[in-house]
PDB file of C-alpha atoms in Angstrom:
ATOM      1  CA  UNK A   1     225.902  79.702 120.784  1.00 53.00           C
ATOM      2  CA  UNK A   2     226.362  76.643 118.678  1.00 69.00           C
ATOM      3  CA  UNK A   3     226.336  76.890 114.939  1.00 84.00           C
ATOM      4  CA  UNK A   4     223.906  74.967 112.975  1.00 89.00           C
ATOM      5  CA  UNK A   5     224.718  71.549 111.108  1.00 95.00           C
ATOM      6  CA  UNK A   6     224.636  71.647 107.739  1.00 95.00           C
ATOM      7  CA  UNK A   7     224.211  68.222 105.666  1.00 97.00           C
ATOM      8  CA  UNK A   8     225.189  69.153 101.854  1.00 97.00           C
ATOM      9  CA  UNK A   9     223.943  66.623  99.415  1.00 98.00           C
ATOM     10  CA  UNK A  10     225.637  66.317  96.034  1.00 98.00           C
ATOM     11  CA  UNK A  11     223.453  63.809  93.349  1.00 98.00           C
ATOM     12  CA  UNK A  12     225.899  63.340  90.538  1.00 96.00           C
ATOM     13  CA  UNK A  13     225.786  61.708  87.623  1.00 94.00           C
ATOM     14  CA  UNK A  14     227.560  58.657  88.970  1.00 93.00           C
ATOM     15  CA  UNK A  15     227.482  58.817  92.840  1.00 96.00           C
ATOM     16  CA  UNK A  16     225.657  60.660  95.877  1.00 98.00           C
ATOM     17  CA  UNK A  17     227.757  62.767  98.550  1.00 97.00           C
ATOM     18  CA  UNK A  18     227.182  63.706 101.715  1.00 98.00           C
ATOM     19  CA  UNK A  19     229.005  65.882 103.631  1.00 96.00           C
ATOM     20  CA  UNK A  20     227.889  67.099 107.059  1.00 97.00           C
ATOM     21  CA  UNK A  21     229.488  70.278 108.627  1.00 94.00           C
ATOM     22  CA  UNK A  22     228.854  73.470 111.031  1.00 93.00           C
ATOM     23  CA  UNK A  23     231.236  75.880 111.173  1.00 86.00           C
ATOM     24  CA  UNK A  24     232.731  77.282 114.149  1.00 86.00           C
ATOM     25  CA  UNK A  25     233.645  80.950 115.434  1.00 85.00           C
ATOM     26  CA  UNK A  26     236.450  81.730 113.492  1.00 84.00           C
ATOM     27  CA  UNK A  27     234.663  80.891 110.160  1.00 78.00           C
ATOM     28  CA  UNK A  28     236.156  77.324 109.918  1.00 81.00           C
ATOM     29  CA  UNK A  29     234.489  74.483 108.582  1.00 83.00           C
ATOM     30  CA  UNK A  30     234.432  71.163 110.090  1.00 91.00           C
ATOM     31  CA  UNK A  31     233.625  68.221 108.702  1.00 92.00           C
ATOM     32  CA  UNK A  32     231.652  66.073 111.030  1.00 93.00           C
ATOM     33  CA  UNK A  33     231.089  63.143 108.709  1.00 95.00           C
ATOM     34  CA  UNK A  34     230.836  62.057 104.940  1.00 96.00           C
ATOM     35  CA  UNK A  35     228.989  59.601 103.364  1.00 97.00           C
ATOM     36  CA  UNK A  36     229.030  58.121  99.461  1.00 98.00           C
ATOM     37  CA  UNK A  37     227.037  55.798  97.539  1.00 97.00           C
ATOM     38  CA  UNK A  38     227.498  54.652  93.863  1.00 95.00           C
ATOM     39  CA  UNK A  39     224.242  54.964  92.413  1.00 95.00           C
ATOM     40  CA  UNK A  40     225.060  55.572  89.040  1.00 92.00           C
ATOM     41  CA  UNK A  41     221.921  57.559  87.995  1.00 92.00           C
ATOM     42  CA  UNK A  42     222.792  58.732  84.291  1.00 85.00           C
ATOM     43  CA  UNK A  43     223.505  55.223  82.324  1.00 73.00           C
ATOM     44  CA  UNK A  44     223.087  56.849  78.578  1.00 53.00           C
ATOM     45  CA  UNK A  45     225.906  57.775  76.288  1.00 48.00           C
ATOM     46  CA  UNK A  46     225.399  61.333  74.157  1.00 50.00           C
ATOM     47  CA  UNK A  47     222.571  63.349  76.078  1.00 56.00           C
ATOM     48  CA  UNK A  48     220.833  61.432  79.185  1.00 69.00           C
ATOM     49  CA  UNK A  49     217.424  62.380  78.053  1.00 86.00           C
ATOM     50  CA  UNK A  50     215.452  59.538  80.712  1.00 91.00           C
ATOM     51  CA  UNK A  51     216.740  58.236  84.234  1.00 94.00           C
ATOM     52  CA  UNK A  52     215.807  54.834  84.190  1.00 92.00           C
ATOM     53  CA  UNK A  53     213.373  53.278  87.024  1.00 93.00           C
ATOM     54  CA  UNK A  54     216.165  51.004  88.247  1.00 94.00           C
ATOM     55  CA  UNK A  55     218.614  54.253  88.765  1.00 93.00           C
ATOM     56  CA  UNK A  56     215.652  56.443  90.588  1.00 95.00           C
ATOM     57  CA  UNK A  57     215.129  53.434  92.830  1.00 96.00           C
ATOM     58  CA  UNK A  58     218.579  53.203  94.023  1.00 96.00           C
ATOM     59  CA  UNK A  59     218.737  57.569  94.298  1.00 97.00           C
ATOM     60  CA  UNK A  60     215.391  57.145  96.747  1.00 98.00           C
ATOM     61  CA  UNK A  61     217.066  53.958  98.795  1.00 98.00           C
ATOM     62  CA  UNK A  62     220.420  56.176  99.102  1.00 98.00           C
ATOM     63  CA  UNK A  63     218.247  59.709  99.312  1.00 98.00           C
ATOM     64  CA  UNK A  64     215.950  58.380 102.395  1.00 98.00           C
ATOM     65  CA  UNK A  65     219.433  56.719 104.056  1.00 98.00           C
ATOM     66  CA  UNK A  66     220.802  60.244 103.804  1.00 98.00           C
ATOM     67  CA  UNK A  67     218.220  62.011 104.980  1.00 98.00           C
ATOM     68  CA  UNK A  68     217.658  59.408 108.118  1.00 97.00           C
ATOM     69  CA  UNK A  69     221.973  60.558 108.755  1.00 96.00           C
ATOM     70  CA  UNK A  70     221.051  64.079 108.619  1.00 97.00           C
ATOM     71  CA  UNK A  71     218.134  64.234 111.469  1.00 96.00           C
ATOM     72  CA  UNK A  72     220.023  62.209 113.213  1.00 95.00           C
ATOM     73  CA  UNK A  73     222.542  64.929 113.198  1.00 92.00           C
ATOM     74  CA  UNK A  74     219.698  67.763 114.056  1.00 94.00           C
ATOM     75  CA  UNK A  75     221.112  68.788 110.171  1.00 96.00           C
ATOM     76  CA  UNK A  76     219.575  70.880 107.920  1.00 96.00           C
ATOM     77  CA  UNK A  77     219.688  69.333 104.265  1.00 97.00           C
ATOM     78  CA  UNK A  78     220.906  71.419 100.970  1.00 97.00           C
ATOM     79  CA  UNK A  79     221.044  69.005  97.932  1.00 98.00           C
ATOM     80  CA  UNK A  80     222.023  69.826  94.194  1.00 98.00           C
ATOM     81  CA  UNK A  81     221.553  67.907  91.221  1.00 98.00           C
ATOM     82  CA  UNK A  82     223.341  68.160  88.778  1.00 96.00           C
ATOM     83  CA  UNK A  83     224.441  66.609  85.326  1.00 94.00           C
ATOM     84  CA  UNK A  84     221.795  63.820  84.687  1.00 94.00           C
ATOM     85  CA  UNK A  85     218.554  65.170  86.245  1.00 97.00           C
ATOM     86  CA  UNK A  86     219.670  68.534  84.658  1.00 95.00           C
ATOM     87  CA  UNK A  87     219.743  67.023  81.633  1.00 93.00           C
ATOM     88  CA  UNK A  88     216.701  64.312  82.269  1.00 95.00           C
ATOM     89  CA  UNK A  89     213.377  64.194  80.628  1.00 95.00           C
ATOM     90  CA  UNK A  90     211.703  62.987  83.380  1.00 96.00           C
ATOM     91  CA  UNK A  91     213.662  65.825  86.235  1.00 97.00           C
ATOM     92  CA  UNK A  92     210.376  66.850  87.791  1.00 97.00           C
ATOM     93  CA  UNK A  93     209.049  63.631  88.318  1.00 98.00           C
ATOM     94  CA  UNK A  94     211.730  62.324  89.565  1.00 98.00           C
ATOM     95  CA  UNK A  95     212.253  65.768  91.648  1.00 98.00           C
ATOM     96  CA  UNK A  96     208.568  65.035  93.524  1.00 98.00           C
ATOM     97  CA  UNK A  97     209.391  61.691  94.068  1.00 98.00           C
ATOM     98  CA  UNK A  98     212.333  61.963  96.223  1.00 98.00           C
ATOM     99  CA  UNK A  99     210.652  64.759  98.197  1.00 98.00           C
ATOM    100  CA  UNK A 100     207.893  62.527  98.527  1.00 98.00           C
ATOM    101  CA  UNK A 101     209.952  59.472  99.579  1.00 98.00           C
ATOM    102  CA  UNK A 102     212.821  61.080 101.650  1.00 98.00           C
ATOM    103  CA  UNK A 103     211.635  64.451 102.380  1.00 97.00           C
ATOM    104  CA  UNK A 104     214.748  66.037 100.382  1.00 98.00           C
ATOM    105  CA  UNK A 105     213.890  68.745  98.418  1.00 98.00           C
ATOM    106  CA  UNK A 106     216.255  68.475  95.423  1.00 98.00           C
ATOM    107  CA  UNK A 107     217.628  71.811  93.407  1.00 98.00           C
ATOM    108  CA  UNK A 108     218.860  71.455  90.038  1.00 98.00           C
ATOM    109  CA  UNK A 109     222.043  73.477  89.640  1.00 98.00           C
ATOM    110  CA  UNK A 110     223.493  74.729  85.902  1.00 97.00           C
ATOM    111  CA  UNK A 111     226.604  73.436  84.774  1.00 97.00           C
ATOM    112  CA  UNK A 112     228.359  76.645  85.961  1.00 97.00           C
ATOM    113  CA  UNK A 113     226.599  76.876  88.808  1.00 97.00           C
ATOM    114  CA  UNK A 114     228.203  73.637  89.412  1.00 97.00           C
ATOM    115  CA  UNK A 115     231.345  74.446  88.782  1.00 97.00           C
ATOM    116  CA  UNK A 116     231.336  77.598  91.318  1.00 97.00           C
ATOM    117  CA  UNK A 117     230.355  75.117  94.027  1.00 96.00           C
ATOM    118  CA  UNK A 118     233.328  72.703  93.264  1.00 96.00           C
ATOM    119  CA  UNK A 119     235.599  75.768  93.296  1.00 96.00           C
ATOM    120  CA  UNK A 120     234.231  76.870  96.454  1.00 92.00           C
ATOM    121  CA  UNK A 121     235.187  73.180  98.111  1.00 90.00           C
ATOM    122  CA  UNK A 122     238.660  72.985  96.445  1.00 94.00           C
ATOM    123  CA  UNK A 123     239.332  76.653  97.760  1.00 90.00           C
ATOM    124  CA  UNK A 124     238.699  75.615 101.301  1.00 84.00           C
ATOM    125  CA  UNK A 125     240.223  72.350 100.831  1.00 87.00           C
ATOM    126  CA  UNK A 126     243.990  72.734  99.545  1.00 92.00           C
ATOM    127  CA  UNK A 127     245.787  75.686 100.395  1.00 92.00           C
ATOM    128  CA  UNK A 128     245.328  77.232  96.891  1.00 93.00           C
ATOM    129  CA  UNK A 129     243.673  80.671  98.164  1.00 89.00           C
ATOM    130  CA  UNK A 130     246.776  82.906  97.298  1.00 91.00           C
ATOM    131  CA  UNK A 131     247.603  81.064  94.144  1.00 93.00           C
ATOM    132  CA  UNK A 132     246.505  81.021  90.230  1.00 96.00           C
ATOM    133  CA  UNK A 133     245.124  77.621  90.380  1.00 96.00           C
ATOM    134  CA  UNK A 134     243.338  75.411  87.299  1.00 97.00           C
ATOM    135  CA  UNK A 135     240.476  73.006  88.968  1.00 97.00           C
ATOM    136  CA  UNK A 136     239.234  70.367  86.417  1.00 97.00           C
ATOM    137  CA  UNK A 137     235.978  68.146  87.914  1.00 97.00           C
ATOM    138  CA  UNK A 138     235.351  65.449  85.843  1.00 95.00           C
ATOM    139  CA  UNK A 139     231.963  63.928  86.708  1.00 94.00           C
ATOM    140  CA  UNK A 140     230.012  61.226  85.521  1.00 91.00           C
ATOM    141  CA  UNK A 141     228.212  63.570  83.060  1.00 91.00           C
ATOM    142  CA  UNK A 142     229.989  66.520  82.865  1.00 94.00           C
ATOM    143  CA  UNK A 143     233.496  68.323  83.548  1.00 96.00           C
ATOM    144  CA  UNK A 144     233.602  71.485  85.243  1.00 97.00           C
ATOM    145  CA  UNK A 145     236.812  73.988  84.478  1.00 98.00           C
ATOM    146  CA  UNK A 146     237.503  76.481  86.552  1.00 98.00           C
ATOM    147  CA  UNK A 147     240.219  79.387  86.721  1.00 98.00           C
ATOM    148  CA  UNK A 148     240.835  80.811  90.274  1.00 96.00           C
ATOM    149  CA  UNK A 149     243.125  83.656  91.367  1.00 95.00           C
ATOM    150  CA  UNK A 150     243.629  85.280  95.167  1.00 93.00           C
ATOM    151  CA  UNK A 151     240.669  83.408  95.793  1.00 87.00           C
ATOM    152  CA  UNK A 152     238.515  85.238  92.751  1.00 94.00           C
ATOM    153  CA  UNK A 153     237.016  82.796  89.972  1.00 95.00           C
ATOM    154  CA  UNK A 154     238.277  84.209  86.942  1.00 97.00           C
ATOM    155  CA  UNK A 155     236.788  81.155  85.036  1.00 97.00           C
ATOM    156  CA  UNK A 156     233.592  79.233  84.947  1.00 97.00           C
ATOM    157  CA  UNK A 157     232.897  76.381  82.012  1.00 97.00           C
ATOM    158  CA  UNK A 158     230.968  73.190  82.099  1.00 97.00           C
ATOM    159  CA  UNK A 159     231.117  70.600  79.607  1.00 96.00           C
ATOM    160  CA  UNK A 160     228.631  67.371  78.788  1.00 92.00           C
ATOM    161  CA  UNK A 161     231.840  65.139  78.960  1.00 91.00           C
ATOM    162  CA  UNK A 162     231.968  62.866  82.086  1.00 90.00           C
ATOM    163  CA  UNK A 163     233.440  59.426  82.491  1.00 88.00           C
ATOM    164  CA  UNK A 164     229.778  57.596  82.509  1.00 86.00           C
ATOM    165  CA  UNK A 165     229.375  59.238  79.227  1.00 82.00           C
ATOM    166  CA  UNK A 166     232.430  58.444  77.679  1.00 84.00           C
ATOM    167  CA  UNK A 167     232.319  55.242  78.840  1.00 83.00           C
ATOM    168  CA  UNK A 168     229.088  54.140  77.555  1.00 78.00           C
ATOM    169  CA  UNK A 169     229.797  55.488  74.132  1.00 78.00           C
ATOM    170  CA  UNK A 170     233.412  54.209  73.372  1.00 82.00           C
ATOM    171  CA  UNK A 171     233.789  51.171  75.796  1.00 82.00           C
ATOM    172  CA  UNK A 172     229.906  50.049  76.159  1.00 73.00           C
ATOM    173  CA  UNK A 173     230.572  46.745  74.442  1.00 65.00           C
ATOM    174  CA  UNK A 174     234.039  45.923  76.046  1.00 64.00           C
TER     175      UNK A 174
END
């Protein structure tokens, strides 16, 4: 029996992942293919209270590309927002109109949501599992902290400090 194909969709702050997978027998993932796209959806320093149209156009463009990938794979699609449509105004519509458009039905994720989901990846990616291990995510609109031990998280934290964020406040003008 073949496992099924996951597609897992990550819209950040700054880019879109995705990161197809199934995972065999013995419990091990493999990555079939990955996919990234700048879109750079939260452009305001301090809190990102609005997306902006020209941002939500280029999440649909990248959002129906993705999606096209992913039946193309026979993949089943999980996709997380976080930082900037957690934070937006304007989250639900934007939320209905990229089901609408691509068919994705987008979950907003809390900051330490988030940051269990990045320690999840970096646990299965490096061989950390045995180890005391500090993971630091910085995003475009947040940084996730996270304290793992023997493969328990010991340590959860998000943060509105990202490198979008940052940027447009200190070096806008530069």
């Amino acid at each position: 029996m073949s496992s099924p194909i996951i597609s897992a969709i990550d819209v950040g702050t700054n880019s879109f992942h995705m990161v197809t997978a199934s995972v065999d027998d013995n419990g091990i993932l493999n990555i079939l293919s990955r996919d990234k796209e700048i879109v750079r959806l939260g452009s305001s320093s301090g809190d990102m209270r609005y997306l902006q149209r020209d941002a939500i156009k280029r999440a649909v463009t990248t959002l129906k590309a993705f999606s096209k990938i992913a039946k193309n794979d026979n993949s089943q699609i999980r996709a997380v927002a976080t930082s900037a449509v957690r934070e937006a105004k304007n989250a639900e519509e934007f939320i209905e109109l990229i089901k609408r458009e691509s068919g994705i039905e987008l979950e907003v994720i809390s900051g330490v949501e988030e940051a269990r989901l990045i320690s999840l990846g970096v646990i299965h990616a490096l061989p950390i599992l045995s180890e005391k291990s500090l993971i630091i995510d910085i995003g475009g609109g947040s940084t996730e902290t996270i304290v793992t031990e023997n493969g328990e998280m010991l340590h959860l934290q998000s943060n509105k400090l990202g490198a979008i964020r940052l940027s447009k406040k200190y070096f806008d003008g530069i």
